[in-house]
Amino acid sequence: MTFDPTLAAFRFGTGLSPHYAPPESIEAILADVAGLDLMAKEHPVPLFSTVSPNPADMVRANRARADARGTQGYDAAEAYRVQLNGQARLRKVHNLGAEVARMVDAPVGFRERLVAFWADHFTVTARNGAMGHYVTPYIEETIRPNISGRFEEMLISVVTHPMMLTYLQQGQSIGPNSTQGLRQKKGLNENLAREVLELHTLGVDGPYTQTDVTEFAELLTGLYYHRVNGFDYIPTRAEPGAETILGVTYSDDASLETVRAGLHGLARHPATSAHLANKLVVHFVSGRPDAGLVAAVTEALFDGTLLDAYAALLSHPAAWTQTRDKVRTPQEYIAAGMRALGVSGDTLASATIRHIQSNIEAPMRVMGQPWQRPIGPDGWPEDPAAWIIPQAVAGRISWAMRAPTRLLDTLPDPREFVATALGPNADAAVGFAAGAAETRADGIGVVLASAAFQRR
């Protein structure tokens, strides 16, 4: 099994496009990740540190309304709070438009797929509606800059980020024997420690015990985020003394450096490399991962960078099996459909809120993937069966039949679109059905609704 440009566009990219040729080699795919991040520049989204309205703005607005209750200034304070909430909702929808625009415009698309993979691996969701526009900036700040470096750099960036600390309620975790713990009679919250061990590093079957979870939770005490004052490490919240995790004892100095050392140790553990390698192979290639492929990625990941792991993944013959048993997620499906139709990313980035909601956000929800709202911290399912259920399939068919006419003034000839969307060796049955359709819209819909288009 060898490299195939069409398969590469489906399996490792964001789909075929009339504007971009499929990648010509494995080296071209890797160069896309190692090179300049052109899509981030072309379709920018704010960082968490620069997003507006920011958490401090929201806190102050809520406080001002509370303070003004029963006074003449209440209506003005409430109007300002409502204004900020409206800005937050607009920012969230524009973030979705920018994400899909990047997938549509990316010449190769592997970087966008990797960002989505790691964002799902390090899932966070907003604690309330007013925080919804912070998720994309979190991804932009922690995931995107670190997709080709060492895994530990991404891990440290994620675990110490305000969104992860808020999502897993790290602010409720105080060392029982710390200054604040003794005074307030507070204790540990193991959420963050458990998810880092179980989901982010070693895996659910990893070589850790409840004692490791507790010790790691103690090591993480001190990490804190205040919505007005920002991120901080507060030693008076940290459990005193050294912690031992997986047989390694870390400094009894309660500091951010000690936290980083603990995360470094987990990132470099062999079980972490094996867990991440398996996830990469399952996500990109098959739910029945080839043992040799997983081993090759594991070795590369343990000894090197994430870019080395991707090179091992792409260079292994098992990565190019022609059997496509993975199903595009709703967001991947919609982006690939727009890409095949030749929709411009600039059009999406500048689209109205209603356009993004009706053509992307609402259809994703119907297809079973409410944007940035997975059920739990383990992210979206990898099993194709989870996406191929009656309501979700009906949503895909509806989008395929209706969306193209809303996205383009003039639809392409369905007979030509078959090759554009599916490649030169497209299924003859799909080509026949598309060509026999009564209208162009029906023919385009047949192609986009086909199993050949939905699988990767």
Coordinates of C-alpha atoms in Angstrom, one line a residue:
M1 CA 0.0 0.0 0.0
T2 CA 1.5 3.3 -1.1
F3 CA 0.8 7.0 -1.1
D4 CA -2.3 8.1 -3.0
P5 CA -3.1 11.8 -3.5
T6 CA -6.9 11.4 -3.4
L7 CA -6.8 9.2 -0.3
A8 CA -4.4 11.7 1.3
A9 CA -6.9 14.5 0.8
F10 CA -9.7 12.5 2.4
R11 CA -7.8 10.7 5.2
F12 CA -5.3 13.4 6.2
G13 CA -6.7 16.6 4.7
T14 CA -10.0 18.5 4.5
G15 CA -11.1 17.1 1.2
L16 CA -10.7 17.7 -2.5
S17 CA -11.1 21.1 -4.0
P18 CA -11.4 22.7 -7.5
H19 CA -8.9 25.3 -6.4
Y20 CA -6.2 23.1 -4.9
A21 CA -4.5 20.0 -6.2
P22 CA -4.4 17.1 -3.7
P23 CA -1.0 16.7 -2.0
E24 CA 1.6 15.3 -4.2
S25 CA 3.7 13.5 -1.6
I26 CA 4.1 12.6 2.1
E27 CA 6.8 15.3 2.2
A28 CA 4.3 17.9 1.0
I29 CA 1.8 17.0 3.8
L30 CA 4.5 17.2 6.5
A31 CA 5.8 20.5 5.0
D32 CA 2.3 21.9 5.4
V33 CA 2.5 21.3 9.2
A34 CA 6.1 22.4 9.6
G35 CA 5.8 25.6 7.6
L36 CA 4.2 28.9 8.3
D37 CA 0.6 28.8 9.6
L38 CA -0.9 30.7 6.6
M39 CA -4.5 29.9 7.6
A40 CA -4.2 31.5 11.0
K41 CA -3.0 34.7 9.4
E42 CA -5.6 34.6 6.6
H43 CA -8.5 33.9 8.9
P44 CA -7.5 35.2 12.3
V45 CA -9.3 34.5 15.6
P46 CA -8.4 36.3 18.9
L47 CA -6.2 34.7 21.5
F48 CA -7.7 34.1 25.0
S49 CA -5.4 36.9 26.2
T50 CA -6.9 39.4 23.6
V51 CA -10.5 38.2 23.2
S52 CA -13.3 40.7 23.7
P53 CA -15.4 40.7 25.8
N54 CA -12.9 39.2 28.2
P55 CA -13.7 37.4 31.5
A56 CA -13.0 40.5 33.5
D57 CA -15.4 42.5 31.4
M58 CA -18.2 40.0 32.0
V59 CA -17.5 39.9 35.8
R60 CA -17.5 43.6 36.1
A61 CA -20.8 43.9 34.1
N62 CA -22.5 41.3 36.3
R63 CA -21.2 43.0 39.5
A64 CA -22.4 46.4 38.2
R65 CA -25.9 45.1 37.6
A66 CA -26.0 43.5 41.1
D67 CA -24.8 46.7 42.7
A68 CA -27.3 48.8 40.8
R69 CA -30.3 46.6 41.7
G70 CA -33.1 48.8 43.1
T71 CA -31.5 52.0 41.8
Q72 CA -32.0 54.3 38.8
G73 CA -28.8 53.0 37.3
Y74 CA -30.1 49.4 37.0
D75 CA -31.5 49.6 33.5
A76 CA -28.2 51.0 32.1
A77 CA -26.2 48.3 33.9
E78 CA -28.5 45.6 32.6
A79 CA -28.3 47.0 29.1
Y80 CA -24.5 46.9 29.2
R81 CA -24.5 43.3 30.4
V82 CA -26.9 42.3 27.7
Q83 CA -24.7 44.1 25.1
L84 CA -21.6 42.2 26.3
N85 CA -23.5 38.9 26.1
G86 CA -24.6 39.7 22.6
Q87 CA -21.0 40.5 21.6
A88 CA -19.9 37.2 23.1
R89 CA -22.5 35.3 21.0
L90 CA -21.4 37.1 17.9
R91 CA -17.8 36.3 18.6
K92 CA -18.5 32.6 19.1
V93 CA -20.3 32.3 15.7
H94 CA -17.6 34.3 13.9
N95 CA -15.1 31.8 15.5
L96 CA -16.9 28.9 13.9
G97 CA -16.9 30.7 10.5
A98 CA -13.1 31.2 10.8
E99 CA -12.5 27.6 11.7
V100 CA -14.5 26.3 8.7
A101 CA -12.9 28.9 6.4
R102 CA -9.5 27.6 7.4
M103 CA -10.6 24.0 6.5
V104 CA -12.0 25.2 3.2
D105 CA -9.0 27.4 2.2
A106 CA -6.1 25.3 3.4
P107 CA -4.1 24.0 0.4
V108 CA -3.4 20.7 2.2
G109 CA -5.5 20.7 5.3
F110 CA -3.5 18.3 7.5
R111 CA -2.7 21.1 10.0
E112 CA -6.4 21.9 10.4
R113 CA -7.2 18.2 11.0
L114 CA -4.4 18.0 13.6
V115 CA -5.7 21.1 15.4
A116 CA -9.1 19.5 15.6
F117 CA -7.7 16.2 16.8
W118 CA -5.7 17.8 19.6
A119 CA -8.5 20.2 20.6
D120 CA -10.7 17.1 20.9
H121 CA -8.0 15.3 22.9
F122 CA -7.8 18.2 25.3
T123 CA -11.5 18.9 25.3
V124 CA -12.9 21.9 27.2
T125 CA -16.5 23.2 27.1
A126 CA -17.8 26.5 28.4
R127 CA -19.1 26.4 31.9
N128 CA -21.9 28.8 30.9
G129 CA -23.2 30.6 27.8
A130 CA -21.2 33.7 28.5
M131 CA -17.9 31.7 28.2
G132 CA -18.7 30.1 24.8
H133 CA -16.5 32.4 22.8
Y134 CA -13.4 31.5 24.8
V135 CA -13.1 27.9 23.6
T136 CA -11.6 28.8 20.1
P137 CA -9.2 31.3 21.6
Y138 CA -8.0 28.6 24.0
I139 CA -7.4 26.3 21.1
E140 CA -5.6 29.1 19.2
E141 CA -3.4 29.8 22.2
T142 CA -2.5 26.2 23.4
I143 CA -3.0 23.8 20.6
R144 CA -2.3 25.5 17.3
P145 CA 1.2 26.8 18.2
N146 CA 2.3 23.4 19.5
I147 CA 1.1 20.8 17.0
S148 CA 4.6 20.1 15.6
G149 CA 6.7 20.4 18.8
R150 CA 7.1 18.1 21.8
F151 CA 4.0 16.8 23.3
E152 CA 5.0 18.1 26.8
E153 CA 4.9 21.7 25.5
M154 CA 1.3 21.3 24.5
L155 CA 0.4 19.4 27.7
I156 CA 1.9 22.1 29.9
S157 CA 0.2 24.9 27.9
V158 CA -3.2 23.2 28.1
V159 CA -3.1 22.1 31.7
T160 CA -2.1 25.5 33.0
H161 CA -4.6 27.4 30.8
P162 CA -7.6 29.3 32.3
M163 CA -10.1 27.4 30.3
M164 CA -8.9 23.9 31.4
L165 CA -8.6 25.1 35.0
T166 CA -12.1 26.4 34.8
Y167 CA -13.6 23.5 32.9
L168 CA -12.3 20.9 35.4
Q169 CA -12.9 23.1 38.5
Q170 CA -9.3 23.3 39.6
G171 CA -10.1 26.4 41.6
Q172 CA -11.9 24.2 44.0
S173 CA -8.8 22.1 44.7
I174 CA -6.9 23.3 47.8
G175 CA -4.2 21.3 49.6
P176 CA -5.9 20.1 52.8
N177 CA -2.7 20.9 54.8
S178 CA -1.9 24.1 53.0
T179 CA -2.3 27.5 54.7
Q180 CA -5.7 28.1 53.0
G181 CA -6.8 24.5 53.3
L182 CA -6.3 24.5 57.1
R183 CA -8.0 27.9 57.5
Q184 CA -10.9 27.2 55.2
K185 CA -11.2 23.5 55.9
K186 CA -11.1 22.8 52.1
G187 CA -9.7 19.8 50.3
L188 CA -8.7 18.3 46.9
N189 CA -10.7 18.3 43.7
E190 CA -9.2 15.4 41.6
N191 CA -11.0 16.3 38.3
L192 CA -8.0 17.8 36.6
A193 CA -5.5 15.2 37.9
R194 CA -7.7 12.3 36.9
E195 CA -8.4 13.6 33.4
V196 CA -4.8 14.3 32.7
L197 CA -3.8 10.8 33.7
E198 CA -6.8 9.0 32.2
L199 CA -7.4 11.0 29.0
H200 CA -4.5 13.3 28.2
T201 CA -1.4 11.1 29.0
L202 CA -1.4 7.5 30.2
G203 CA -4.8 6.4 29.0
V204 CA -7.7 4.8 30.9
D205 CA -5.8 1.5 31.2
G206 CA -2.6 3.3 32.1
P207 CA -0.2 2.1 34.8
Y208 CA -1.5 4.4 37.6
T209 CA -3.4 3.9 40.8
Q210 CA -5.7 6.0 42.9
T211 CA -2.7 6.9 45.0
D212 CA -1.1 8.4 41.9
V213 CA -4.3 10.4 41.2
T214 CA -4.3 11.8 44.7
E215 CA -0.6 12.6 44.7
F216 CA -0.9 14.3 41.3
A217 CA -3.9 16.3 42.5
E218 CA -1.8 17.5 45.4
L219 CA 1.0 18.5 43.1
L220 CA -1.5 20.5 41.0
T221 CA -2.8 22.5 43.9
G222 CA -1.6 26.1 43.7
L223 CA -2.8 26.4 40.1
Y224 CA -5.5 29.0 40.1
Y225 CA -7.4 31.3 37.7
H226 CA -9.2 34.4 38.7
R227 CA -11.5 35.9 36.1
V228 CA -10.4 39.5 36.9
N229 CA -6.8 39.0 38.0
G230 CA -5.9 36.2 35.6
F231 CA -3.8 33.0 36.0
D232 CA -1.7 32.6 39.0
Y233 CA 0.2 30.1 41.1
I234 CA -0.7 30.5 44.8
P235 CA 1.7 28.6 47.1
T236 CA -0.6 29.1 50.1
R237 CA -3.2 26.8 48.3
A238 CA -0.6 24.2 47.5
E239 CA -0.3 21.0 49.5
P240 CA 3.1 21.1 51.4
G241 CA 5.7 18.3 50.9
A242 CA 6.9 16.2 48.0
E243 CA 4.6 14.1 45.8
T244 CA 5.4 10.7 44.3
I245 CA 3.7 9.9 41.0
L246 CA 4.4 6.6 39.1
G247 CA 7.4 6.1 41.3
V248 CA 9.0 9.5 40.7
T249 CA 9.2 11.9 43.6
Y250 CA 9.0 15.6 42.8
S251 CA 10.4 18.5 44.7
D252 CA 8.7 19.6 47.9
D253 CA 9.0 23.2 46.7
A254 CA 5.4 24.2 45.9
S255 CA 5.9 26.1 42.6
L256 CA 4.8 26.3 39.0
E257 CA 8.1 24.7 38.1
T258 CA 7.3 21.6 40.1
V259 CA 4.0 21.4 38.3
R260 CA 5.8 21.6 35.0
A261 CA 8.2 18.9 36.1
G262 CA 5.3 16.6 37.0
L263 CA 3.7 17.2 33.6
H264 CA 7.0 16.6 31.8
G265 CA 7.3 13.2 33.6
L266 CA 3.9 12.2 32.4
A267 CA 4.4 13.4 28.9
R268 CA 7.6 11.4 28.6
H269 CA 6.2 8.2 30.0
P270 CA 6.2 5.2 27.6
A271 CA 2.5 4.6 28.3
T272 CA 1.7 8.1 27.2
S273 CA 3.5 7.6 23.8
A274 CA 1.5 4.3 23.3
H275 CA -1.8 5.9 24.2
L276 CA -1.3 8.9 21.9
A277 CA -0.1 6.8 19.1
N278 CA -3.1 4.5 19.2
K279 CA -5.4 7.6 19.3
L280 CA -3.7 9.1 16.2
V281 CA -4.0 5.9 14.2
V282 CA -7.6 5.3 15.2
H283 CA -8.6 8.8 14.4
F284 CA -6.9 9.1 11.0
V285 CA -6.7 5.6 9.7
S286 CA -8.9 2.9 11.2
G287 CA -10.8 1.9 14.3
R288 CA -9.0 -1.4 13.9
P289 CA -5.5 0.0 14.2
D290 CA -2.6 -1.9 12.6
A291 CA -0.2 -3.0 15.4
G292 CA 2.9 -2.2 13.3
L293 CA 1.6 1.3 12.5
V294 CA 0.9 2.0 16.2
A295 CA 4.3 0.7 17.2
A296 CA 6.0 2.9 14.7
V297 CA 4.2 6.0 15.8
T298 CA 4.8 5.1 19.5
E299 CA 8.5 4.9 18.9
A300 CA 8.7 8.1 17.0
L301 CA 6.6 9.9 19.6
F302 CA 8.7 8.7 22.6
D303 CA 12.0 9.6 21.0
G304 CA 11.0 12.8 19.2
T305 CA 8.5 15.5 18.4
L306 CA 4.9 15.4 17.3
L307 CA 6.1 16.1 13.8
D308 CA 8.3 13.0 14.0
A309 CA 5.2 11.0 15.0
Y310 CA 3.2 12.3 12.0
A311 CA 6.1 11.4 9.7
A312 CA 6.0 7.8 11.1
L313 CA 2.2 7.7 10.7
L314 CA 2.3 8.9 7.0
S315 CA 5.3 6.8 6.0
H316 CA 3.9 3.5 7.1
P317 CA 2.3 1.3 4.4
A318 CA -0.7 0.6 6.7
A319 CA -1.7 4.3 6.7
W320 CA -2.6 3.9 3.0
T321 CA -5.0 1.0 3.1
Q322 CA -7.8 1.7 0.6
T323 CA -10.5 0.6 3.0
R324 CA -12.1 3.7 4.4
D325 CA -14.0 2.8 7.5
K326 CA -13.9 6.2 9.2
V327 CA -16.7 8.6 8.8
R328 CA -16.3 12.4 8.6
T329 CA -17.6 14.2 11.6
P330 CA -20.3 16.7 10.8
Q331 CA -17.9 19.6 10.9
E332 CA -15.5 17.8 8.6
Y333 CA -18.4 16.8 6.3
I334 CA -19.7 20.4 6.0
A335 CA -16.2 21.8 5.5
A336 CA -15.4 19.2 2.9
G337 CA -18.7 19.8 1.1
M338 CA -18.0 23.6 0.9
R339 CA -14.5 22.9 -0.2
A340 CA -15.6 20.6 -3.0
L341 CA -18.1 23.2 -4.1
G342 CA -15.4 25.8 -4.3
V343 CA -16.8 28.0 -1.6
S344 CA -14.3 30.7 -0.6
G345 CA -13.1 30.9 2.9
D346 CA -13.2 34.7 2.7
T347 CA -16.9 34.4 2.0
L348 CA -17.4 32.4 5.2
A349 CA -15.2 34.6 7.3
S350 CA -17.2 37.7 6.3
A351 CA -20.6 35.9 6.3
T352 CA -23.5 37.1 8.3
I353 CA -24.3 35.4 11.6
R354 CA -27.5 34.0 10.1
H355 CA -25.6 32.5 7.2
I356 CA -23.1 30.7 9.5
Q357 CA -25.8 29.5 11.8
S358 CA -28.1 28.2 9.1
N359 CA -25.5 26.6 6.9
I360 CA -23.0 25.3 9.5
E361 CA -24.0 25.6 13.2
A362 CA -27.6 24.4 13.0
P363 CA -26.8 21.5 10.6
M364 CA -23.9 20.3 12.8
R365 CA -26.3 20.1 15.7
V366 CA -28.8 18.1 13.7
M367 CA -26.0 15.8 12.5
G368 CA -25.1 15.1 16.1
Q369 CA -22.2 17.5 16.8
P370 CA -23.3 20.6 18.5
W371 CA -20.3 22.8 18.0
Q372 CA -17.8 22.7 20.9
R373 CA -20.3 20.9 23.1
P374 CA -19.2 17.2 23.5
I375 CA -21.0 15.3 26.2
G376 CA -17.9 14.7 28.3
P377 CA -14.2 15.4 28.6
D378 CA -13.3 12.5 26.4
G379 CA -14.5 14.5 23.4
W380 CA -16.3 13.3 20.3
P381 CA -16.7 9.5 19.5
E382 CA -14.4 7.8 17.0
D383 CA -16.8 4.9 16.3
P384 CA -18.3 5.5 12.8
A385 CA -21.6 4.1 14.1
A386 CA -22.0 7.0 16.4
W387 CA -22.4 9.3 13.4
I388 CA -24.5 7.1 11.2
I389 CA -27.8 7.1 13.1
P390 CA -31.1 7.9 11.4
Q391 CA -31.5 11.6 12.5
A392 CA -27.8 12.4 11.8
V393 CA -27.9 10.8 8.4
A394 CA -31.1 12.6 7.6
G395 CA -29.4 15.8 8.6
R396 CA -26.5 15.1 6.2
I397 CA -28.8 14.3 3.3
S398 CA -30.8 17.5 4.0
W399 CA -27.6 19.6 4.0
A400 CA -26.4 17.9 0.8
M401 CA -29.7 18.6 -1.0
R402 CA -30.3 22.1 0.2
A403 CA -27.1 23.9 1.2
P404 CA -25.3 24.0 -2.2
T405 CA -28.0 26.3 -3.7
R406 CA -27.7 28.6 -0.7
L407 CA -23.9 28.7 -0.9
L408 CA -23.4 29.2 -4.7
D409 CA -25.3 31.3 -7.3
T410 CA -24.4 28.8 -10.0
L411 CA -23.9 25.1 -9.3
P412 CA -21.3 23.0 -11.2
D413 CA -22.3 20.3 -13.6
P414 CA -22.9 17.2 -11.5
R415 CA -21.1 15.0 -14.0
E416 CA -18.0 17.1 -13.5
F417 CA -18.6 17.5 -9.8
V418 CA -18.2 13.8 -9.2
A419 CA -14.5 13.9 -10.1
T420 CA -14.0 17.2 -8.2
A421 CA -15.5 15.9 -5.0
L422 CA -14.5 12.2 -5.2
G423 CA -11.4 12.1 -7.3
P424 CA -10.6 10.6 -10.7
N425 CA -11.5 7.0 -9.7
A426 CA -15.0 7.9 -8.4
D427 CA -17.6 5.2 -7.9
A428 CA -19.3 4.7 -11.2
A429 CA -22.7 4.2 -9.5
V430 CA -22.4 7.6 -7.9
G431 CA -21.4 9.2 -11.2
F432 CA -24.4 7.6 -13.0
A433 CA -26.9 8.7 -10.3
A434 CA -25.5 12.2 -10.3
G435 CA -25.7 12.5 -14.1
A436 CA -29.2 11.1 -14.2
A437 CA -30.6 13.5 -11.6
E438 CA -33.4 15.8 -12.8
T439 CA -31.7 19.0 -11.6
R440 CA -28.2 20.2 -10.9
A441 CA -29.0 20.6 -7.2
D442 CA -30.2 17.0 -7.0
G443 CA -27.1 15.8 -8.8
I444 CA -24.8 17.7 -6.5
G445 CA -26.8 16.4 -3.5
V446 CA -26.4 12.8 -4.7
V447 CA -22.6 13.2 -4.7
L448 CA -22.4 14.9 -1.3
A449 CA -24.8 12.4 0.3
S450 CA -23.0 9.4 -1.0
A451 CA -21.1 7.1 1.3
A452 CA -18.0 7.6 -0.9
F453 CA -18.0 11.3 0.1
Q454 CA -18.8 10.8 3.8
R455 CA -16.1 8.2 4.5
R456 CA -12.5 9.0 4.9

